[in-house]
CSV table of C-alpha atoms in Angstrom, one decimal:
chain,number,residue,atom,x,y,z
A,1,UNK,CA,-20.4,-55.2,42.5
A,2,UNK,CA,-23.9,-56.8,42.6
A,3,UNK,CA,-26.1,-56.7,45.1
A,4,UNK,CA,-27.0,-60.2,46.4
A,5,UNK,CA,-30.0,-58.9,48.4
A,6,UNK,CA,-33.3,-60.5,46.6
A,7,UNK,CA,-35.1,-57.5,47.7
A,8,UNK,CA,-33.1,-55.5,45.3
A,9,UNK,CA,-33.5,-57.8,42.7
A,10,UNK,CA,-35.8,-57.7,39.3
A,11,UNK,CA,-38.0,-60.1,39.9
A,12,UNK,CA,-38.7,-62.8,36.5
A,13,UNK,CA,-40.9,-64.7,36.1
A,14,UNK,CA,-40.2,-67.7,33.5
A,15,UNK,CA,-43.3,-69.8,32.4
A,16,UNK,CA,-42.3,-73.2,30.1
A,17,UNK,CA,-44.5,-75.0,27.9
A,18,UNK,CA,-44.4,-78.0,26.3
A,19,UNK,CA,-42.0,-77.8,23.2
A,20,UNK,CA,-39.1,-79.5,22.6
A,21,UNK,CA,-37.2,-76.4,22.9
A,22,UNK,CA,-37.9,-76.3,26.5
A,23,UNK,CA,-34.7,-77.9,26.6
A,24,UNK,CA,-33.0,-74.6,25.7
A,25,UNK,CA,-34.5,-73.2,29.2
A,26,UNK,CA,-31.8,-74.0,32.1
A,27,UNK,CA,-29.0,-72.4,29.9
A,28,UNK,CA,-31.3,-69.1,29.8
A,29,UNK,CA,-32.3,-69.5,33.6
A,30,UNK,CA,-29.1,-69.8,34.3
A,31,UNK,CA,-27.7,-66.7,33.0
A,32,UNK,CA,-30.5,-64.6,34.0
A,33,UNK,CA,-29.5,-65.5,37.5
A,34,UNK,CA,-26.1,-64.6,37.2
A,35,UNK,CA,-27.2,-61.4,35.5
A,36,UNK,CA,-28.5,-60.7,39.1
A,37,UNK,CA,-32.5,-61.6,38.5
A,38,UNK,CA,-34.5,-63.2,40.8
A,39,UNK,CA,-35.9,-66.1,38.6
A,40,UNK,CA,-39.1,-68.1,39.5
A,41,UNK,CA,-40.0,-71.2,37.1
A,42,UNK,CA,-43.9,-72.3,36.3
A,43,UNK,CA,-43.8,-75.2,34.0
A,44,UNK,CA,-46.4,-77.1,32.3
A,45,UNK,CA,-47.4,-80.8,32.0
A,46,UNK,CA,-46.0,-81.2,29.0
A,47,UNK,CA,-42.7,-79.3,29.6
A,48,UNK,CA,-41.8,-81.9,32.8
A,49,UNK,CA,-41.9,-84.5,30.3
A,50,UNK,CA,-39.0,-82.8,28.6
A,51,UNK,CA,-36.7,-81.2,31.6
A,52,UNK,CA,-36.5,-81.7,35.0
A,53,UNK,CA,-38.1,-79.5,37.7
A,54,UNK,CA,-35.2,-80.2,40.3
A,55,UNK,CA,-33.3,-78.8,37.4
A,56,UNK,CA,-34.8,-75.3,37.3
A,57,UNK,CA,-35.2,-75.2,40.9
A,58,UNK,CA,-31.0,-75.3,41.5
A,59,UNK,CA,-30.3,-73.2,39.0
A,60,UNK,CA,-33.3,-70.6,39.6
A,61,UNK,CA,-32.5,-70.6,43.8
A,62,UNK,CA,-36.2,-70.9,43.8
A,63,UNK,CA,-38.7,-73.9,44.3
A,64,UNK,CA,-39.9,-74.6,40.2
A,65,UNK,CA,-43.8,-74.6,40.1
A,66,UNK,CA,-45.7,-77.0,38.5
A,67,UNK,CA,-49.3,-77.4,37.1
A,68,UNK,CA,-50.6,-79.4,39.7
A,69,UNK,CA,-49.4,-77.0,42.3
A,70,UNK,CA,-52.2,-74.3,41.3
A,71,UNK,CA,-54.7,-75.6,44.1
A,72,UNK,CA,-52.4,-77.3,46.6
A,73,UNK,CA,-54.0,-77.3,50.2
A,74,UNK,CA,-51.0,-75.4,51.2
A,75,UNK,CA,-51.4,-72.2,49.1
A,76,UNK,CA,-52.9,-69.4,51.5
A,77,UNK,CA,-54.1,-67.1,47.9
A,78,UNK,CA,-54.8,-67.8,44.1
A,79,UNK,CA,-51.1,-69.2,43.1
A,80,UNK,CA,-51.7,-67.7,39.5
A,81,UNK,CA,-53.1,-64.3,41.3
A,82,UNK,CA,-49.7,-64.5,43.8
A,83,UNK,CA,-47.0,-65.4,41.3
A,84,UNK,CA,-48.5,-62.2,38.9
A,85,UNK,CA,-48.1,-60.0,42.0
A,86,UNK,CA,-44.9,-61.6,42.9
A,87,UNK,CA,-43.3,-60.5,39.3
A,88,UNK,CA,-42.2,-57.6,37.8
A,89,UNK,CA,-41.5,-58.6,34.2
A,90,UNK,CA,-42.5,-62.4,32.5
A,91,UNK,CA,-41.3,-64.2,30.1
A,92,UNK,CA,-43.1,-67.2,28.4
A,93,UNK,CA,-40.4,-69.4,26.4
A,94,UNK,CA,-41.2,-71.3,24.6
A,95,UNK,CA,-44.8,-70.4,23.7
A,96,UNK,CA,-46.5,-73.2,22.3
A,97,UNK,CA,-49.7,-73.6,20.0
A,98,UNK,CA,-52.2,-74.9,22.1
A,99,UNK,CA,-51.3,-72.3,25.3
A,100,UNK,CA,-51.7,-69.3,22.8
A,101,UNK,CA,-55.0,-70.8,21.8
A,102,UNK,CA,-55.4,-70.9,25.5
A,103,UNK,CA,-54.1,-67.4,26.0
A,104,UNK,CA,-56.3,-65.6,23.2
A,105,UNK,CA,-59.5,-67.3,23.7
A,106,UNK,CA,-59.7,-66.4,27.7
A,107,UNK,CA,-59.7,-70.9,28.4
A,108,UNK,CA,-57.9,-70.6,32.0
A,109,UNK,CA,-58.1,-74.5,32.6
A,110,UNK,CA,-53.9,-74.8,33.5
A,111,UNK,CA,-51.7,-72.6,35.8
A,112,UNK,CA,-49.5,-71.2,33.0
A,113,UNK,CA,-52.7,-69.9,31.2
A,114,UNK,CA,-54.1,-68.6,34.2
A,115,UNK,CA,-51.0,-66.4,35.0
A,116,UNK,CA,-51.2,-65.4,31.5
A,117,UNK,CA,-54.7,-64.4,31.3
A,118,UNK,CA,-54.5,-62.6,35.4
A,119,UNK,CA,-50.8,-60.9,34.2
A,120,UNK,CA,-50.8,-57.1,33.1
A,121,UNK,CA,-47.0,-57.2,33.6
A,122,UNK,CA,-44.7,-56.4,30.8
A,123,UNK,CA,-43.9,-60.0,29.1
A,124,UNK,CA,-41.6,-61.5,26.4
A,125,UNK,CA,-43.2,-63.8,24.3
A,126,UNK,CA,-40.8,-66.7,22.6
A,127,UNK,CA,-42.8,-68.9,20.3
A,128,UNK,CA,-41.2,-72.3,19.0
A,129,UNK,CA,-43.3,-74.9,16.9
A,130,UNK,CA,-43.0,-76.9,13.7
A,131,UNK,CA,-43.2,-74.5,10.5
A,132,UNK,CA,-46.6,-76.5,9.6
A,133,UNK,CA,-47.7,-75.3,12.9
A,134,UNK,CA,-46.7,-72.0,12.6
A,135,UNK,CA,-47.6,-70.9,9.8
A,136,UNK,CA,-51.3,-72.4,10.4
A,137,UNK,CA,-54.0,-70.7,9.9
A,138,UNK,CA,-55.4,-70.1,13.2
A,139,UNK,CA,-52.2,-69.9,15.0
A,140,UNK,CA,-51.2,-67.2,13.0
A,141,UNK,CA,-54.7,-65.5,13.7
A,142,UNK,CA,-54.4,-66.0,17.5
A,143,UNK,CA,-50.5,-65.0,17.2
A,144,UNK,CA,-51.7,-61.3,15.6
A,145,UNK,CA,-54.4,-61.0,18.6
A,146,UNK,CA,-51.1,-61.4,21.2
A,147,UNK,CA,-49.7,-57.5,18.5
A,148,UNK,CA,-52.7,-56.2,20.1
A,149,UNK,CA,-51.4,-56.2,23.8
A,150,UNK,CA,-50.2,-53.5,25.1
A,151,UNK,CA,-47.7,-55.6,27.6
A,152,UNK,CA,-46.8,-57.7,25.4
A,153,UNK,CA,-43.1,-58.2,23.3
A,154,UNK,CA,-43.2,-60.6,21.1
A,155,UNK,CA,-40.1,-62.2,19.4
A,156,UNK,CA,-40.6,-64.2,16.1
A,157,UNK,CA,-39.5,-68.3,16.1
A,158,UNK,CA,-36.3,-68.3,14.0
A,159,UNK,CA,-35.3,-70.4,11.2
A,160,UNK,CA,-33.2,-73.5,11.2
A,161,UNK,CA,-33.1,-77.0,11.9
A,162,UNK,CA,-36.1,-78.3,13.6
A,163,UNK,CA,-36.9,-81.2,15.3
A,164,UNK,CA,-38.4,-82.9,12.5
A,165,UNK,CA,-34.7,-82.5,10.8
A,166,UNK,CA,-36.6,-80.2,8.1
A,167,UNK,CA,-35.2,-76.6,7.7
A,168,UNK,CA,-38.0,-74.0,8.6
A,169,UNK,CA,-39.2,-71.3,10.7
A,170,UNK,CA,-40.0,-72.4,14.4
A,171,UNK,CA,-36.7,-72.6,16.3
A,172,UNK,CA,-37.2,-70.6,20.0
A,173,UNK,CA,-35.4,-67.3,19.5
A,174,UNK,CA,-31.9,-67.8,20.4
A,175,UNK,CA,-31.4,-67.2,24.6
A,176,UNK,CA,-29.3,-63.6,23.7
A,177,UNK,CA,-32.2,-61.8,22.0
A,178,UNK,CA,-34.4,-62.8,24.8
A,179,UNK,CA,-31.9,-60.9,26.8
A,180,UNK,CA,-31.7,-58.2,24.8
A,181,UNK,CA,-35.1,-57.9,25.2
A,182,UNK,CA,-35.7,-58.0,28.6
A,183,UNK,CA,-33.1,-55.8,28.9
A,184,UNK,CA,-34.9,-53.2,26.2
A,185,UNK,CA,-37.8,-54.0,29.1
A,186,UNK,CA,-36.4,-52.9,31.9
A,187,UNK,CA,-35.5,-49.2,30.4
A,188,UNK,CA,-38.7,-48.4,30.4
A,189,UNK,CA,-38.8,-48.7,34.2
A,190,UNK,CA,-41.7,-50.9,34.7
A,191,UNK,CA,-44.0,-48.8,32.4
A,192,UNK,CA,-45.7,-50.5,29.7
A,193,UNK,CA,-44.0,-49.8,26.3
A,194,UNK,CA,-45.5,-48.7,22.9
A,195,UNK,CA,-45.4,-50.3,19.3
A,196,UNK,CA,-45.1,-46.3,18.7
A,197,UNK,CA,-43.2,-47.6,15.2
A,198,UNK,CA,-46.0,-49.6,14.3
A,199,UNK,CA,-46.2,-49.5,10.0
A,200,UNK,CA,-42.9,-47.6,9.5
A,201,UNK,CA,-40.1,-48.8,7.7
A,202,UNK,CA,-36.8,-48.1,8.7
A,203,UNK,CA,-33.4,-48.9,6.6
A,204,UNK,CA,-30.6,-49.1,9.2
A,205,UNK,CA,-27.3,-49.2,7.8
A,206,UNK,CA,-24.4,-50.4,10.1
A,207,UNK,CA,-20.3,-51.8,10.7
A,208,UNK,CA,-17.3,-51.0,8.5
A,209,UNK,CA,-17.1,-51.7,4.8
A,210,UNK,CA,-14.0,-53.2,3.5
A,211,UNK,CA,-12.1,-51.8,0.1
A,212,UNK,CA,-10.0,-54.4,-1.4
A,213,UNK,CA,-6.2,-53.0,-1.8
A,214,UNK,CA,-5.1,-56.1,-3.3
A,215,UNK,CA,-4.9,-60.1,-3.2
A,216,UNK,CA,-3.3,-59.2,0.7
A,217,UNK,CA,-4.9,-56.2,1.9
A,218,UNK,CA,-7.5,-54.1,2.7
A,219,UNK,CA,-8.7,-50.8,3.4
A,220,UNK,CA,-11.4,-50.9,6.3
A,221,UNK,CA,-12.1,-49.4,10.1
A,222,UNK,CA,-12.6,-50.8,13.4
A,223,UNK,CA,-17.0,-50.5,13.7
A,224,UNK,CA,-18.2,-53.7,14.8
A,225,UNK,CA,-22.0,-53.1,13.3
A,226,UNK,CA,-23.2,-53.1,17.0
A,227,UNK,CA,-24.8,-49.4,17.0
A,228,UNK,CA,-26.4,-50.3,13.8
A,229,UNK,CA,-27.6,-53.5,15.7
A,230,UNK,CA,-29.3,-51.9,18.3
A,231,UNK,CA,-30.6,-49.1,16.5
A,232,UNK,CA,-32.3,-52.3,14.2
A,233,UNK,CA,-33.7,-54.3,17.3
A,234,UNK,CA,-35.1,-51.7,19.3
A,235,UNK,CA,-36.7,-50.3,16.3
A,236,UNK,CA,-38.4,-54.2,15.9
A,237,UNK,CA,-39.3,-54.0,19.4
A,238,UNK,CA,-41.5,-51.1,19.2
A,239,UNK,CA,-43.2,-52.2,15.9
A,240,UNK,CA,-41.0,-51.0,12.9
A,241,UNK,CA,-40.1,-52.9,10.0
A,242,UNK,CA,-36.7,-52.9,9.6
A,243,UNK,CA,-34.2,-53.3,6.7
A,244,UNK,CA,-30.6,-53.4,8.0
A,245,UNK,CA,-27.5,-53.6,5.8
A,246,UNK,CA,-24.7,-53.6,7.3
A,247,UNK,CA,-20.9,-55.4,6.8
A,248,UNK,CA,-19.3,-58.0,8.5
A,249,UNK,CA,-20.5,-57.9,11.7
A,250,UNK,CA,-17.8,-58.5,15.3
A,251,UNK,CA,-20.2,-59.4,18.1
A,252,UNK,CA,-20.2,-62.6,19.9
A,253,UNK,CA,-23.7,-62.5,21.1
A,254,UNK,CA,-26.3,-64.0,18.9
A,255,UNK,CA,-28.9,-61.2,18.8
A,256,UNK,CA,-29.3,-60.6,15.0
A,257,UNK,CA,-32.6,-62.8,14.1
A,258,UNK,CA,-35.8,-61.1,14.1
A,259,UNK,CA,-35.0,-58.3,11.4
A,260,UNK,CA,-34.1,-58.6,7.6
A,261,UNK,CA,-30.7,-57.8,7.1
A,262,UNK,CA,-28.5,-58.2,4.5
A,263,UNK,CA,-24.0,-58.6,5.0
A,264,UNK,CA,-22.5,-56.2,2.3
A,265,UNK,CA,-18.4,-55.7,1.7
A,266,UNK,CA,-17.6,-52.6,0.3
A,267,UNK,CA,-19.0,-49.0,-0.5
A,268,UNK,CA,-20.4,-50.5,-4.2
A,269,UNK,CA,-22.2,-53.2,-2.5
A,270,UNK,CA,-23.8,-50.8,0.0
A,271,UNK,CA,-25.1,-48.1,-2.4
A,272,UNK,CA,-26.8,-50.9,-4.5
A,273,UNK,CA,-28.7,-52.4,-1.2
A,274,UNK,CA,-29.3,-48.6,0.2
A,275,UNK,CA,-31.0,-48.0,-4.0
A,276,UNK,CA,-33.3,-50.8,-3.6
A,277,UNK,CA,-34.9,-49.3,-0.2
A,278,UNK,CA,-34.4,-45.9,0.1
A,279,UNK,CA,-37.5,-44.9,-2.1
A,280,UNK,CA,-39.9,-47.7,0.5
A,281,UNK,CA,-38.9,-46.3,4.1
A,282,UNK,CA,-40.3,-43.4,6.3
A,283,UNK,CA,-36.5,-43.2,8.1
A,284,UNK,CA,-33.2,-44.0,7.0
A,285,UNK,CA,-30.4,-43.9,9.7
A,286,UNK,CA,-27.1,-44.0,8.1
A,287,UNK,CA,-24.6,-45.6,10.7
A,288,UNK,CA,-22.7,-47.4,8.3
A,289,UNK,CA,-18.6,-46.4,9.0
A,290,UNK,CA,-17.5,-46.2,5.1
A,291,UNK,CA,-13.8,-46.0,4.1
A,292,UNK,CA,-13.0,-42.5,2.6
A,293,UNK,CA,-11.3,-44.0,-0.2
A,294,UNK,CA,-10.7,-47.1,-2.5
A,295,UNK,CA,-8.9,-48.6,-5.2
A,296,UNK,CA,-9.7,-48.4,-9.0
A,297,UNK,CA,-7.1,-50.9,-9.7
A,298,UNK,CA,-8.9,-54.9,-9.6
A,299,UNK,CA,-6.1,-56.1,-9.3
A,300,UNK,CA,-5.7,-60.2,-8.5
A,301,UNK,CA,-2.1,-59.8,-7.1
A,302,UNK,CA,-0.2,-59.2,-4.2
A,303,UNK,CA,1.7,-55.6,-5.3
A,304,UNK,CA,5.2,-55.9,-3.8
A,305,UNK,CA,5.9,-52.5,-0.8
A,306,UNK,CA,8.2,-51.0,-3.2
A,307,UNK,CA,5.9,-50.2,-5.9
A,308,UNK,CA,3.2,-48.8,-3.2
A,309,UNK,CA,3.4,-45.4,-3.9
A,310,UNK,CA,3.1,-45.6,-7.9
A,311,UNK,CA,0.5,-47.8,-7.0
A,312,UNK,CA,-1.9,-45.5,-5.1
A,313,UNK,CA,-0.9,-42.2,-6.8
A,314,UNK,CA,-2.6,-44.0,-9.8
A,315,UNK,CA,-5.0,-46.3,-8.3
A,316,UNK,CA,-6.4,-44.3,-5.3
A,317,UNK,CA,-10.5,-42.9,-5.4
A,318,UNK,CA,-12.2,-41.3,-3.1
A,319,UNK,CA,-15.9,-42.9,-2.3
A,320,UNK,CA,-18.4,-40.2,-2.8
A,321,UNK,CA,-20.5,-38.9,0.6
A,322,UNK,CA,-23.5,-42.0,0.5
A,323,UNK,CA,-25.6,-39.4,2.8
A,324,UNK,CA,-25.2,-36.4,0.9
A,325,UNK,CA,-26.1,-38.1,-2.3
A,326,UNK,CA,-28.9,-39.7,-1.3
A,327,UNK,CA,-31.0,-37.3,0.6
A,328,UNK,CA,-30.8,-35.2,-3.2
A,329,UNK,CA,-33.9,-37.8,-3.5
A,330,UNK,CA,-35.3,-37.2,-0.2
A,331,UNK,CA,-38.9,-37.5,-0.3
A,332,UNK,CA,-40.6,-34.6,2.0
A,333,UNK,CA,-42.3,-36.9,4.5
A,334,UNK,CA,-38.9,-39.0,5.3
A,335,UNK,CA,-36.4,-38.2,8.0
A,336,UNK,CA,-32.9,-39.0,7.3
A,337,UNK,CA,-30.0,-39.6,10.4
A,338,UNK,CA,-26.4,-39.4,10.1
A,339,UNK,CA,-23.6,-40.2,12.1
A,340,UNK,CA,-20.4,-38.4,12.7
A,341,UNK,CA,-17.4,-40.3,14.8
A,342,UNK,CA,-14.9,-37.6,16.2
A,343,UNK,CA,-12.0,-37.0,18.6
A,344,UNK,CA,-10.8,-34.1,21.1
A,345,UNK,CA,-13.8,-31.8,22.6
A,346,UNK,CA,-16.8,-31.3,21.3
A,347,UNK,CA,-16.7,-27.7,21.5
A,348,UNK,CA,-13.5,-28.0,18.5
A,349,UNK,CA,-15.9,-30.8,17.0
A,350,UNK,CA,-19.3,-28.5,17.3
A,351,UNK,CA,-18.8,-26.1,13.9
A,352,UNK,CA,-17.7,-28.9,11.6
A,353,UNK,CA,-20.6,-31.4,13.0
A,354,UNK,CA,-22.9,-28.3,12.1
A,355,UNK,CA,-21.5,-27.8,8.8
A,356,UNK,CA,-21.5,-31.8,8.1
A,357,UNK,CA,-25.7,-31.8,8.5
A,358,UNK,CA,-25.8,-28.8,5.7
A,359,UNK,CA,-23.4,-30.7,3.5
A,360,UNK,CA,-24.9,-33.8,3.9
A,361,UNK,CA,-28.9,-32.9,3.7
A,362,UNK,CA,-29.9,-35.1,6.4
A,363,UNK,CA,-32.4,-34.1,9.2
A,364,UNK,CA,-30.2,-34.7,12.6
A,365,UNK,CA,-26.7,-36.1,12.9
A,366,UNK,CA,-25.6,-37.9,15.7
A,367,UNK,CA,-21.8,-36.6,17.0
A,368,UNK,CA,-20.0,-39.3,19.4
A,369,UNK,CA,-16.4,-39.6,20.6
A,370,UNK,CA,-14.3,-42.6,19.3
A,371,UNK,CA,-11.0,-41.3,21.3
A,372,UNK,CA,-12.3,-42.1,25.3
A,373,UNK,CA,-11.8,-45.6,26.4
A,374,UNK,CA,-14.6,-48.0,26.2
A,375,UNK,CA,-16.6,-46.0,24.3
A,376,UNK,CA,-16.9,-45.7,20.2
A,377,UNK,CA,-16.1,-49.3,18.6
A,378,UNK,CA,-16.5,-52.4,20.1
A,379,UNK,CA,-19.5,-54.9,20.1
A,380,UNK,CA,-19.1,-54.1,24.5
A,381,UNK,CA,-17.9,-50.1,24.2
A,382,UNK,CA,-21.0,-47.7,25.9
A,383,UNK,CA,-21.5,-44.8,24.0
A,384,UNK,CA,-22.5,-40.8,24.3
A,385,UNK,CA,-22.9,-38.2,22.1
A,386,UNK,CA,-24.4,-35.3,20.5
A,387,UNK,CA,-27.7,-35.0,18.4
A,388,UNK,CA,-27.7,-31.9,16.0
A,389,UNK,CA,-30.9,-30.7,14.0
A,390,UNK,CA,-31.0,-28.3,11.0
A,391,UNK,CA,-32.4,-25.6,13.9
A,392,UNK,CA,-29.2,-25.5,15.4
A,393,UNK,CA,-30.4,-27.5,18.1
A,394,UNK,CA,-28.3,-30.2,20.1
A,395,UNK,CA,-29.2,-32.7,23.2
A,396,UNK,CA,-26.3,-34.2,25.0
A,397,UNK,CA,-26.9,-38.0,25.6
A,398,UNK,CA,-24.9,-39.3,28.3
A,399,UNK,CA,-22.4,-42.3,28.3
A,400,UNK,CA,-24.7,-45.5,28.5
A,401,UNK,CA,-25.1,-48.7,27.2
A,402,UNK,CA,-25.7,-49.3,23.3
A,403,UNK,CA,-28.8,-50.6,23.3
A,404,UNK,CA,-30.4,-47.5,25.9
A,405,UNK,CA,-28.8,-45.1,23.2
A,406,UNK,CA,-30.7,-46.5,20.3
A,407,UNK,CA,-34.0,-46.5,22.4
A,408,UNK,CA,-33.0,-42.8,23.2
A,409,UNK,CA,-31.9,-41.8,19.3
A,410,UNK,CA,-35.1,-43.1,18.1
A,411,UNK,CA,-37.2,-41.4,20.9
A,412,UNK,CA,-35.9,-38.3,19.1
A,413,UNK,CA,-35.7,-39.0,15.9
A,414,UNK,CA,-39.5,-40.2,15.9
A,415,UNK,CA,-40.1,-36.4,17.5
A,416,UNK,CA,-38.7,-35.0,14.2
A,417,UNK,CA,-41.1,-36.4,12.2
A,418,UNK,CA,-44.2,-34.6,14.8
């Protein structure tokens, strides 16, 4: 049950510039208020020309702030000083050109840049701008000052259809990832978070891979590529680059931009993508849930029930352990993470997990139940588990959310590497 009390609530701050993708804005304010925030609104100039300020208020609860509002008669402090107090996290979407300029260069001439130059609060930062703009010289310079900040999480424009009706990169980051983000925020509890990934490269494998049976059927499992997901984007937000291959992935919310990934079928399609990488990253966590076995047949037709079993006696393969052949070219400076699904207790699951990190040459393995409801599989399931080193070591991580897990996994799979 949620607790209506605003006293309880995270407080957000939201400031909106003057982009045409302001327009996305009420949609996100909305949510974040039914997520139980407590949402305040600051908009520019420019971004009343494009929505309407009565607009944000109703669907904030709260009065929307405007520019000219910074040195009203009846504002007993600093309004910039007093909304920075007032918030525990910020978000800026979108961010436009000129109020980066504005941000970087210390020019506190509007309310918006004032908050942003007073603020020492976490904040998400959502550029959106035409590509020309974007990729522009200077913007790009002032955009690498914001990597600098220590408060600051910054999530890339997308790519897409712009408002120029050219394809490019420049779209707002879709309203989910800013969730996502905020979310990856708050688990921090207030504290300021570190780019502690910053110059790594991490290949993320993730989801189910599908072996075709024939014209009809097909051998596959029920990972939705979520894990993987998560695992990927948390691993952005603290400063990695990340590669992550994964198959077809079953989750409605739209939090994939932001990393390179690449959609894969089957075990074949994997290993090549896994070749091309594996020599360039300083981790490789293998969450990929790959079918034990496939068919050597290619067969283009639909293979009647009564000739089945001929059919696999002669047609069956098993799919060789990806792992365990690939940390045989395990360079000494790169950690390597498994993943091992299982069901009943994990004190019957403990000596085979153990035996599986041996066989498999891989530096930890991560052991979580698929048979306990809402956990395992599923783009909503929580998850727990078990992280096994090569010292015999394990630490217990307790059922939570997906995206706290990943944060957690890579908090000790980065103290491997120490």
């Amino acid at each position: 049950m949620k607790n209506n009390s605003k006293e309880s609530k995270i407080k957000l701050l939201i400031l909106i510039t003057g982009s045409i993708a302001a327009v996305r804005i009420p949609l996100l304010v909305s949510q974040l208020v039914k997520d139980n925030y407590d949402v305040k609104c600051v908009m520019s100039k420019n971004a009343e020309k494009l929505i309407q300020p009565a607009s944000l208020s109703i669907l904030s609860r709260n009065v929307c702030v405007l520019d000219k509002d910074q040195w009203s008669y009846i504002q007993p402090k600093p309004l910039h000083i007093d909304l920075c107090n007032w918030a525990d996290f910020l978000i800026i979407a979108p961010l436009t050109a000129t109020t980066l300029s504005k941000w970087v260069t210390g020019n506190a001439d509007g309310l918006i840049s004032s908050i942003l130059i007073a603020n020492n609060k976490p904040i998400i930062v959502a550029p959106a701008m035409n590509s020309n703009m974007w990729i522009n010289q200077a913007v790009q310079k002032n955009y690498q000052c914001l990597l600098n900040y220590s408060n600051v999480l910054t999530l890339e424009p997308s790519k897409g259809i712009l408002a120029c009706d050219e394809i490019g990169i420049g779209k707002i980051p879709p309203n989910d990832l800013i969730q996502l983000a905020l979310t990856f925020i708050l688990s921090h509890n207030k504290k300021t978070y570190y780019r502690d990934l910053s110059n790594k490269k991490i290949l993320i494998t993730g989801g189910c891979t599908s072996e075709k049976i024939d014209a009809a059927r097909k051998i596959t499992n029920n990972s939705s590529g979520t894990m993987g997901l998560m695992l990927a984007q948390v691993a952005r937000f603290r400063g990695a680059n990340v590669k992550y291959i994964h198959g077809p992935l079953k989750n409605r919310l739209d939090i994939t931009e932001g990393i390179e990934s690449v959609e894969i079928e089957n075990s074949t399609d994997l290993i090549q993508e896994i070749e091309k990488e594996i020599s360039k990253c300083d981790y490789f966590i293998m969450n990929a849930a790959v079918a034990d076995f496939k068919i050597s047949s290619d067969t283009l037709k639909k293979i009647p029930k009564s000739k089945f079993s001929n059919f696999f006696k002669n047609s069956i393969e098993f799919i060789p352990d990806i792992l365990r052949d690939f940390s045989k070219v395990k360079k000494e400076n790169q950690i390597f993470v498994g993943f091992c699904a299982f069901t009943g207790s994990i004190q019957n699951a403990r000596k085979t997990i153990k035996e599986k990190i041996v066989l498999k040459g891989c530096d930890l393995i991560f052991a979580n139940p698929i048979d306990i409801e809402e956990q395992g599989f599923g783009p909503l399931a929580k998850n727990e588990g078990w992280l096994f080193d090569t010292k015999n070591m394990e630490h217990h991580i307790e059922k939570t959310s997906k995206l706290e897990l990943a944060n957690k996994l890579i908090n000790r799979i980065i103290s491997a590497n120490k």
